Amino acid sequence: MTKIELTVNSAKHTREVEDRTLLVDLLRDHLGLTGTHIGCDTSQCGCCTVHVNGRAIKSCTMLAVQARGAQIVTIEGMAKDGRLHPVQQAFTDCHGLQCGFCTPGMIMAVAALLNDNPHPSDAEIYHGLEGNLCRCTGYINIIKAVKQSAGVLRNG
Amino acid sequence: MFEISYLKAKSLSDAAALIGAHPEAKLLAGGMTLIPTLKQRLARPSHLVDIGGLPELSGIELKAGRLAIGAAAKHYEVAASAVVKKAIPALAYLASRIGDPQVRNRGTLGGSVANNDPAADYPSAVLALNATIVTTKREIAAEDFLQGMFATALEEGEIIVRVLFNVPKRAAYEKFPHPASGYAMAGVFVAETAAGVRVAVTGAAPGVFRWNDAETVLTKNMKPAALDGLAVDPNDMNEDIHATRAYRANLVKVMAKRAVQKLLATK
């Protein structure tokens, strides 16, 4: 067991975890942040995507102890003051989801993509979302949502 | 995952001491291969020695015609580096095509090279650019280092510190990625150097290899059509549910021609 401190959605937490605990299990089981989903067991689906120190990562493929001292943002940290984040709003407006299971990971991946590249081409959007699978195959509306949120974020 | 003890190394010498003290320990950097392997209970190391954040393994710099990249450099750092883009744009491009964004944000150069997955991208650049692997014990030439499927010259407790890539005149990398994993079903790195052309192929065979016949013809005539009369032997290729030997042999040629086309368009 190891005691770790980390910041999740601007709140500091201290928890004692087994060294083998995955970050996603710390978030879900220890902190109750179940918006971060687990969609596979093979690091492929991207449902568990969160931001660690500003970069999108798969929280199922990082140990909680590796996140010691890190700044983490999960889907629960995206809306501010009762207003959805522009990426969340765009997924709502564009119907960028069907069953919604992949959506938290998609939104975190899209927010990171647009942070790196505020004006992505279609090819750059496809490349930037290669780490996230939508098993409903609702990709067309997801791409629309990326473009809408890119416009909103660029215009501040 | 089986129970495991996590140790964060404070320095490179601390890491060497920890790995020496625990014979069943494994080094952890980005963990993009190791953690999925542990999750599937395919490995059972006693300890993980985390070297991912060590400053001694970071940094990207150009000196004396060689690009030195720290072993813990993440793929996205290499892909985004102005130094890499200027010195060896093909290497920045290769890094930008590894896995997916989340993998590139965690995975490291040293981890990829140490693992020497036969379908990984970096080993092709290491071989084509005749890179030198600098470890805690010695410097190892690419051809001595890469020893086939998941095999390298690394000894117990030896840690990759940085990789020195020779800067070529021109180079290009093209791969046919597996549509789900992004791993190369065939990836070809073509480098035009002062000592001739070097062509390294990953993903297609049990280990990365140089395509000598292609090097000979491209040294004389750097054109895609120069490869028309050549073929790699399908019997040397991998065969699995994704592609037959013959299909992979053809892919090698197609990717090589695309890489040459791309190389000619650079500068």
PDB file of N, CA and C in Angstrom, chain B residues 124 128 172-176 184 186-190 198-202 211 227 251-260:
ATOM      1  N   SER B 124      12.600   0.677 -36.830  1.00  0.00           N
ATOM      2  CA  SER B 124      12.946   0.904 -38.241  1.00  0.00           C
ATOM      3  C   SER B 124      13.825   2.142 -38.390  1.00  0.00           C
ATOM      4  N   ALA B 128      17.565   2.117 -39.813  1.00  0.00           N
ATOM      5  CA  ALA B 128      17.829   2.839 -41.063  1.00  0.00           C
ATOM      6  C   ALA B 128      18.796   3.997 -40.841  1.00  0.00           C
ATOM      7  N   ALA B 172      12.445   9.215 -45.171  1.00  0.00           N
ATOM      8  CA  ALA B 172      10.980   9.177 -45.126  1.00  0.00           C
ATOM      9  C   ALA B 172      10.532   7.847 -44.543  1.00  0.00           C
ATOM     10  N   TYR B 173       9.391   7.880 -43.876  1.00  0.00           N
ATOM     11  CA  TYR B 173       8.811   6.675 -43.283  1.00  0.00           C
ATOM     12  C   TYR B 173       7.373   6.544 -43.754  1.00  0.00           C
ATOM     13  N   GLU B 174       7.018   5.370 -44.177  1.00  0.00           N
ATOM     14  CA  GLU B 174       5.619   5.096 -44.538  1.00  0.00           C
ATOM     15  C   GLU B 174       5.230   3.754 -43.946  1.00  0.00           C
ATOM     16  N   LYS B 175       4.036   3.709 -43.362  1.00  0.00           N
ATOM     17  CA  LYS B 175       3.587   2.415 -42.842  1.00  0.00           C
ATOM     18  C   LYS B 175       2.145   2.160 -43.225  1.00  0.00           C
ATOM     19  N   PHE B 176       1.819   0.890 -43.259  1.00  0.00           N
ATOM     20  CA  PHE B 176       0.439   0.466 -43.386  1.00  0.00           C
ATOM     21  C   PHE B 176       0.036   0.034 -41.981  1.00  0.00           C
ATOM     22  N   ALA B 184       2.464  -1.325 -37.112  1.00  0.00           N
ATOM     23  CA  ALA B 184       2.781  -1.471 -38.529  1.00  0.00           C
ATOM     24  C   ALA B 184       2.529  -2.905 -38.995  1.00  0.00           C
ATOM     25  N   ALA B 186       3.219  -3.270 -42.152  1.00  0.00           N
ATOM     26  CA  ALA B 186       4.500  -3.101 -42.830  1.00  0.00           C
ATOM     27  C   ALA B 186       4.844  -1.630 -42.723  1.00  0.00           C
ATOM     28  N   GLY B 187       6.044  -1.349 -42.257  1.00  0.00           N
ATOM     29  CA  GLY B 187       6.521   0.033 -42.156  1.00  0.00           C
ATOM     30  C   GLY B 187       7.919   0.082 -42.732  1.00  0.00           C
ATOM     31  N   VAL B 188       8.169   1.071 -43.597  1.00  0.00           N
ATOM     32  CA  VAL B 188       9.475   1.132 -44.261  1.00  0.00           C
ATOM     33  C   VAL B 188      10.089   2.508 -44.044  1.00  0.00           C
ATOM     34  N   PHE B 189      11.305   2.507 -43.520  1.00  0.00           N
ATOM     35  CA  PHE B 189      12.055   3.747 -43.289  1.00  0.00           C
ATOM     36  C   PHE B 189      13.196   3.772 -44.291  1.00  0.00           C
ATOM     37  N   VAL B 190      13.184   4.779 -45.170  1.00  0.00           N
ATOM     38  CA  VAL B 190      14.234   4.932 -46.184  1.00  0.00           C
ATOM     39  C   VAL B 190      15.069   6.149 -45.813  1.00  0.00           C
ATOM     40  N   ARG B 198      19.871   3.470 -46.893  1.00  0.00           N
ATOM     41  CA  ARG B 198      19.539   2.378 -45.973  1.00  0.00           C
ATOM     42  C   ARG B 198      18.023   2.258 -45.891  1.00  0.00           C
ATOM     43  N   VAL B 199      17.549   1.025 -45.989  1.00  0.00           N
ATOM     44  CA  VAL B 199      16.105   0.763 -45.968  1.00  0.00           C
ATOM     45  C   VAL B 199      15.821  -0.244 -44.857  1.00  0.00           C
ATOM     46  N   ALA B 200      15.016   0.163 -43.868  1.00  0.00           N
ATOM     47  CA  ALA B 200      14.679  -0.753 -42.776  1.00  0.00           C
ATOM     48  C   ALA B 200      13.176  -1.015 -42.791  1.00  0.00           C
ATOM     49  N   VAL B 201      12.818  -2.277 -42.563  1.00  0.00           N
ATOM     50  CA  VAL B 201      11.426  -2.710 -42.648  1.00  0.00           C
ATOM     51  C   VAL B 201      10.974  -3.255 -41.299  1.00  0.00           C
ATOM     52  N   THR B 202       9.847  -2.741 -40.806  1.00  0.00           N
ATOM     53  CA  THR B 202       9.291  -3.259 -39.558  1.00  0.00           C
ATOM     54  C   THR B 202       7.881  -3.791 -39.804  1.00  0.00           C
ATOM     55  N   TRP B 211      16.461  -4.116 -45.964  1.00  0.00           N
ATOM     56  CA  TRP B 211      16.182  -4.682 -47.291  1.00  0.00           C
ATOM     57  C   TRP B 211      17.354  -4.297 -48.191  1.00  0.00           C
ATOM     58  N   LEU B 227      12.339   0.160 -57.660  1.00  0.00           N
ATOM     59  CA  LEU B 227      11.995  -1.029 -56.863  1.00  0.00           C
ATOM     60  C   LEU B 227      11.120  -2.016 -57.637  1.00  0.00           C
ATOM     61  N   LEU B 251       3.007  -5.545 -49.415  1.00  0.00           N
ATOM     62  CA  LEU B 251       2.903  -4.294 -48.643  1.00  0.00           C
ATOM     63  C   LEU B 251       4.277  -3.639 -48.431  1.00  0.00           C
ATOM     64  N   VAL B 252       5.289  -4.452 -48.203  1.00  0.00           N
ATOM     65  CA  VAL B 252       6.638  -3.917 -47.985  1.00  0.00           C
ATOM     66  C   VAL B 252       7.065  -3.106 -49.204  1.00  0.00           C
ATOM     67  N   LYS B 253       6.810  -3.671 -50.366  1.00  0.00           N
ATOM     68  CA  LYS B 253       7.215  -2.989 -51.602  1.00  0.00           C
ATOM     69  C   LYS B 253       6.410  -1.698 -51.798  1.00  0.00           C
ATOM     70  N   VAL B 254       5.104  -1.788 -51.543  1.00  0.00           N
ATOM     71  CA  VAL B 254       4.247  -0.605 -51.723  1.00  0.00           C
ATOM     72  C   VAL B 254       4.659   0.503 -50.753  1.00  0.00           C
ATOM     73  N   MET B 255       4.912   0.133 -49.500  1.00  0.00           N
ATOM     74  CA  MET B 255       5.303   1.142 -48.507  1.00  0.00           C
ATOM     75  C   MET B 255       6.686   1.717 -48.853  1.00  0.00           C
ATOM     76  N   ALA B 256       7.582   0.856 -49.362  1.00  0.00           N
ATOM     77  CA  ALA B 256       8.916   1.336 -49.741  1.00  0.00           C
ATOM     78  C   ALA B 256       8.796   2.355 -50.876  1.00  0.00           C
ATOM     79  N   LYS B 257       7.950   2.060 -51.845  1.00  0.00           N
ATOM     80  CA  LYS B 257       7.789   2.995 -52.966  1.00  0.00           C
ATOM     81  C   LYS B 257       7.184   4.311 -52.488  1.00  0.00           C
ATOM     82  N   ARG B 258       6.215   4.214 -51.590  1.00  0.00           N
ATOM     83  CA  ARG B 258       5.610   5.447 -51.054  1.00  0.00           C
ATOM     84  C   ARG B 258       6.635   6.258 -50.264  1.00  0.00           C
ATOM     85  N   ALA B 259       7.477   5.548 -49.521  1.00  0.00           N
ATOM     86  CA  ALA B 259       8.501   6.259 -48.733  1.00  0.00           C
ATOM     87  C   ALA B 259       9.479   6.972 -49.659  1.00  0.00           C
ATOM     88  N   VAL B 260       9.861   6.303 -50.740  1.00  0.00           N
ATOM     89  CA  VAL B 260      10.787   6.933 -51.694  1.00  0.00           C
ATOM     90  C   VAL B 260      10.123   8.166 -52.327  1.00  0.00           C
TER      91      VAL B 260
END
